[in-house]
Coordinates of C-alpha atoms and ligand atoms in Angstrom, one line a residue:
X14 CA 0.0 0.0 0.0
X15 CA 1.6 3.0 -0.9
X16 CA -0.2 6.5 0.7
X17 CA 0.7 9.9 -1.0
X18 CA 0.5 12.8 1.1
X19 CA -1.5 15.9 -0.2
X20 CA -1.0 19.2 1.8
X21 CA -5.0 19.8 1.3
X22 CA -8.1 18.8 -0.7
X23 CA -7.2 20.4 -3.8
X24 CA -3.9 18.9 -3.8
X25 CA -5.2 15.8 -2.7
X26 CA -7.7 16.3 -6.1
X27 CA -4.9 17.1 -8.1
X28 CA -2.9 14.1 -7.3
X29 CA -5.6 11.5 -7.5
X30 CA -6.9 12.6 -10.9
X31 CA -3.1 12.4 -12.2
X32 CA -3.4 9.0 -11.1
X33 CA -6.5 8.3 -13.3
X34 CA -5.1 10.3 -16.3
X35 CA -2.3 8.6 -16.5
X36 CA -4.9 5.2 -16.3
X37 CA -6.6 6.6 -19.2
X38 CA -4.1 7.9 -21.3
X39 CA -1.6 4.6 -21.1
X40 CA -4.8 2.1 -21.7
X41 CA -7.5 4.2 -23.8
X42 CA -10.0 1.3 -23.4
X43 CA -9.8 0.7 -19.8
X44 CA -12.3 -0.2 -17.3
X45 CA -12.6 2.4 -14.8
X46 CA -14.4 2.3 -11.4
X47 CA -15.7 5.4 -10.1
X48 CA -17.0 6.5 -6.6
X49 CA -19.5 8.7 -5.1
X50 CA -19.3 11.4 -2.0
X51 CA -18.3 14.4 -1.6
X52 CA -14.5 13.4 -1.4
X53 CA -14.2 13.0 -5.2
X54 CA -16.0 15.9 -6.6
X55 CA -12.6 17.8 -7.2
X56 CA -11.1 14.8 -8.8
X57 CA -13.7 14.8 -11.6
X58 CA -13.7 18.8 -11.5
X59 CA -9.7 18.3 -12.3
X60 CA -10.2 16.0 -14.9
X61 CA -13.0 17.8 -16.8
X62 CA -10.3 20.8 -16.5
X63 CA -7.4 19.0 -18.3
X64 CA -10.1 16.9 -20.5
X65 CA -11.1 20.6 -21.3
X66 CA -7.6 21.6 -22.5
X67 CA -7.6 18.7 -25.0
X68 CA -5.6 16.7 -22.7
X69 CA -8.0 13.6 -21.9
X70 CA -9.9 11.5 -24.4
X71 CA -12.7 9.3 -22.6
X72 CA -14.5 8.2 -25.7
X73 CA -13.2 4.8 -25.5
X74 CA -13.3 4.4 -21.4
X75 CA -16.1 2.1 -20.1
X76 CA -17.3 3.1 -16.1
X77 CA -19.2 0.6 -13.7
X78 CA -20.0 2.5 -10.6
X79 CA -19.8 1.2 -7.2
X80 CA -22.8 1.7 -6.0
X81 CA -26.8 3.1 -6.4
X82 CA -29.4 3.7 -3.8
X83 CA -32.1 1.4 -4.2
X84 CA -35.5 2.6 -5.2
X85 CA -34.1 6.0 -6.8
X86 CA -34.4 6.9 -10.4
X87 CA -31.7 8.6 -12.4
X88 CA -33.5 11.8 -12.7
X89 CA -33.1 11.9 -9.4
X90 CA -31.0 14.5 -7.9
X91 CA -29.9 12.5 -5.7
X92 CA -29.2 9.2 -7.4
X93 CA -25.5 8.2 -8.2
X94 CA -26.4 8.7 -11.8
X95 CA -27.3 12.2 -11.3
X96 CA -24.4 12.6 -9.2
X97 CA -21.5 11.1 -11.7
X98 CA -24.3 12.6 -14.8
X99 CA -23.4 16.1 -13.1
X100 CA -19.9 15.7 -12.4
X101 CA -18.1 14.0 -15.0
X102 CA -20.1 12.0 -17.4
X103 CA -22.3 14.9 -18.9
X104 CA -18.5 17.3 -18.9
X105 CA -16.3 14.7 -21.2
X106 CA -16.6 12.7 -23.9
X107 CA -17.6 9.0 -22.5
X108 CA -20.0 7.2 -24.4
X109 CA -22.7 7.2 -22.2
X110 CA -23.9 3.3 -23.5
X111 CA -20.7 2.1 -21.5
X112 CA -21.2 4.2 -17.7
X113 CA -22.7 1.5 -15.5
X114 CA -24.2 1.4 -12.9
X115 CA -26.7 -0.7 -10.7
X116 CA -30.3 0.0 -11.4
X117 CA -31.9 1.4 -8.0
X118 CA -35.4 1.2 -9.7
X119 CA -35.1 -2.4 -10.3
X120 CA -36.9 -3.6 -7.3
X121 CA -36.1 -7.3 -7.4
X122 CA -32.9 -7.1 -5.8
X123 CA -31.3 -10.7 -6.3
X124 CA -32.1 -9.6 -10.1
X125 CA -30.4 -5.8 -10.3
X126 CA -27.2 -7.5 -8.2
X127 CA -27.1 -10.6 -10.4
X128 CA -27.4 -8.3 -13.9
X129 CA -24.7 -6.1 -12.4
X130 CA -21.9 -8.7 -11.7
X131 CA -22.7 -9.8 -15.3
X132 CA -22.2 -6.1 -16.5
X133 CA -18.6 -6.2 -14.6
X134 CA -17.6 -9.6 -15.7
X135 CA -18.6 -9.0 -19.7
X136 CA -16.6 -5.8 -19.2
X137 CA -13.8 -7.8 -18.2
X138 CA -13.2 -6.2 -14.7
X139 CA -11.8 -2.9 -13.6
X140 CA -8.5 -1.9 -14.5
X141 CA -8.6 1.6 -11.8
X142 CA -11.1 1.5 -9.0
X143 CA -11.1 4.8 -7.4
X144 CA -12.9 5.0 -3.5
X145 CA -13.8 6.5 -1.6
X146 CA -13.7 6.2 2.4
X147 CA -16.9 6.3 4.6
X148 CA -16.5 7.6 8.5
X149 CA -17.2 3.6 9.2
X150 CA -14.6 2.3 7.2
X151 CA -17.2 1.7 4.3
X152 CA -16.2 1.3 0.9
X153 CA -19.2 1.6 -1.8
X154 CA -21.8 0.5 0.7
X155 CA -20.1 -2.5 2.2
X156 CA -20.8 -1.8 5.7
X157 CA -19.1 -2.7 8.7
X158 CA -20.5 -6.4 9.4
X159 CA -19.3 -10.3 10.3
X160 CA -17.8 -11.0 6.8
X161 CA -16.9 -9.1 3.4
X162 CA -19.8 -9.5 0.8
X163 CA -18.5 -11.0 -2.5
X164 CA -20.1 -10.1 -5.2
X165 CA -23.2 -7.1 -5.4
X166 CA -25.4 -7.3 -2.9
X167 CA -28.6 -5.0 -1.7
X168 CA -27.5 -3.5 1.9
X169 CA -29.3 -2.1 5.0
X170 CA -27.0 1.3 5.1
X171 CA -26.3 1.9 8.9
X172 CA -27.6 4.7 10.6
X173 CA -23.8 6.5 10.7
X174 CA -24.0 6.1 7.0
X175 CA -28.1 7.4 6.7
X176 CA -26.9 10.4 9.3
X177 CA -24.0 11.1 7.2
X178 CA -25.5 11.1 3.7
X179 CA -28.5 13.0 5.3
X180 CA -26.6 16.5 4.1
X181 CA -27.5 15.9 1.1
X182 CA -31.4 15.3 1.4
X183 CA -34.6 17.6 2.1
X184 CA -34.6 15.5 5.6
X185 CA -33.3 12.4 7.2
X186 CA -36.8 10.6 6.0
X187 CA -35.8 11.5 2.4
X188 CA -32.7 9.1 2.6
X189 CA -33.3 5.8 1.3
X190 CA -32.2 2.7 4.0
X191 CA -31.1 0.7 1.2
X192 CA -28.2 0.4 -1.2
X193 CA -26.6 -1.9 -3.9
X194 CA -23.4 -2.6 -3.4
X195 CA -19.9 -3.8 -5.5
X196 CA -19.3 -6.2 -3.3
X197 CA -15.8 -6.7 -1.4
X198 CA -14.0 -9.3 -3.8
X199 CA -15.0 -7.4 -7.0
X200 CA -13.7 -4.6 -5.3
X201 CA -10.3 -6.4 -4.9
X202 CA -9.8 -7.8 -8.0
X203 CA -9.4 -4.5 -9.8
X204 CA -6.4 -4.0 -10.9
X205 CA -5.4 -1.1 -9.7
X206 CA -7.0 1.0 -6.7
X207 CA -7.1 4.6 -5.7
X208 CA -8.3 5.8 -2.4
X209 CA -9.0 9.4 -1.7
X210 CA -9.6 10.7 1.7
X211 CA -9.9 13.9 3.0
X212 CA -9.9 15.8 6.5
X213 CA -9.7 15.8 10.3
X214 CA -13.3 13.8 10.6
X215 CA -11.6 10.7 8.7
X216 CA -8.2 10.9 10.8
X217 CA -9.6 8.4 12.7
X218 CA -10.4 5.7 10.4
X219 CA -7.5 6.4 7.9
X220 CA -5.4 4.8 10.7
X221 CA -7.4 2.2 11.6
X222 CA -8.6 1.0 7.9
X223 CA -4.8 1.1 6.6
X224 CA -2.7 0.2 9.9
X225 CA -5.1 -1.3 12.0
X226 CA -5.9 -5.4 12.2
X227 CA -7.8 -6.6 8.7
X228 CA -11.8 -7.3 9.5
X229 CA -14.9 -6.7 8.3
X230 CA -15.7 -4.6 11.3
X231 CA -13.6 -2.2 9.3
X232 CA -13.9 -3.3 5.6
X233 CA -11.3 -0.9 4.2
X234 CA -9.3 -2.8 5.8
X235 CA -9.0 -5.6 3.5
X236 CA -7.4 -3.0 1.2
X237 CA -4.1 -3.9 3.1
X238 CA -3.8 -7.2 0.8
X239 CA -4.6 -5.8 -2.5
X240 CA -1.5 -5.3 -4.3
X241 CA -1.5 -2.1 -6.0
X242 CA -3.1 0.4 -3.7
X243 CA -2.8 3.9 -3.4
X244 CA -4.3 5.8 -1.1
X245 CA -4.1 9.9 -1.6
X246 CA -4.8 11.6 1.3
X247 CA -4.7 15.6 3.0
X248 CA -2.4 15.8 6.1
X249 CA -6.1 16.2 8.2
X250 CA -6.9 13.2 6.9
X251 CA -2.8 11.8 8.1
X252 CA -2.8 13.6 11.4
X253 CA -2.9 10.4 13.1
X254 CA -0.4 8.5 11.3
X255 CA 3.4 9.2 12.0
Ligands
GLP328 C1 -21.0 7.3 0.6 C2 -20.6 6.4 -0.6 C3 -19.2 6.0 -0.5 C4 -18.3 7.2 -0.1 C5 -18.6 7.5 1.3 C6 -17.9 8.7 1.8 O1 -22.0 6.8 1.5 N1 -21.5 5.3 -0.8 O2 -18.8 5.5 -1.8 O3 -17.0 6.8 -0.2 O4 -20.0 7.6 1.6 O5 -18.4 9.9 1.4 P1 -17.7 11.3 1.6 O6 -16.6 11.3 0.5 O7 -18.7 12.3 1.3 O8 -17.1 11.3 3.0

């Protein structure tokens, strides 16, 4: 696990989305898995920039998502779709036919999860999967639990997660209570992984997802055994790791 320290969030920004350029501009065609949150926002905002300057060419890049609320539409505001629609896929030239993600208005859940793992597998995998890092130690929606889910899976979000994301909705009622998920081992077989994490609030969990004991009480912490991680963070986000 490698960790690159950024002296804020717009460094931190700067640095991850060199990390996905250089993804995009040494495989054209690659598979690249994309994240939700605020902590990302000035990642895509960078990219648009230098995509803007003629410097990125998505139209042959394919996106799977890691994650949809479940019984939100994309028109939406605040479905993932809207979310990546708004801050990347409607700025750059990706062919919308290949950004994926899980259906949250398919109600049968054992179907949207089974159709998803077959849109990652006919895909062939993710060559960059870029995270982000919940206050739990979530990654997508994989909450803290007994065991890391495999594959998708629909998820009961805890209320830290329902308490977090409630920033972002007309009232706590508003949030939905359920998720699907990339599950854990999809997660892991990507090739390549970027985590981005940013300020004091995440101090905490930064050191115990990345140096503390590997369980699925904290499921970033499986990242330890991946092979090719990075994780970008801001010195708040380091201030608890020597
Ligand atoms: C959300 C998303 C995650 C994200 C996390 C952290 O619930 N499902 O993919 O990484 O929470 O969000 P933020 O970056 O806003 O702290």
């Amino acid at each position: 696990m490698r960790i690159v320290r950024a002296k804020d969030y717009n460094d931190m920004s700067r640095k991850a989305a060199n990390i996905l350029s250089a993804q995009v501009i040494m495989k054209p065609n690659c598979v690249l898995g994309l994240a939700t949150g605020s902590t990302p926002i000035g990642t895509y905002a960078q990219l648009v920039e230098w995509y803007n300057k003629g410097d990125l060419d998505f139209s042959n890049v394919t996106t799977v998502n890691l994650d949809e609320y479940k019984g939100l539409n994309r028109e939406n505001d605040q479905s993932y779709y809207y979310f990546m629609n708004e801050h990347l896929f409607s700025k750059v030239n990706v062919n919308h036919e290949r950004t994926f993600l899980p259906d949250g208005t398919e109600k049968d859940s054992e179907k949207a999860c089974a159709d998803y793992n077959q849109i990652i597998e006919d895909v062939g995998g993710v060559d960059l999967q870029l995270l982000g890092l919940g206050h739990n130690g979530h990654i997508g929606f994989n909450e803290p639990g007994d065991v890391f889910k495999a594959k998708t899976h629909c998820v009961d979000l805890t209320e830290t997660t329902i308490k977090a994301n409630q920033r972002f909705f007309a009232s706590i009622d508003d949030v939905p209570r359920q998720a699907y998920t990339m599950g854990i081992q999809t997660i892991m077989q990507a090739r390549k992984i970027l985590v981005v994490v940013s300020g004091e609030d995440k101090a905490g969990i930064v050191k115990e997802a990345f140096f503390g004991p590997i369980t699925p009480k904290v499921q970033a912490s499986v990242l330890q055994l991946h092979p090719d991680v990075t994780v970008v963070a801001d010195e708040a986000a380091l201030s608890l790791v020597k």
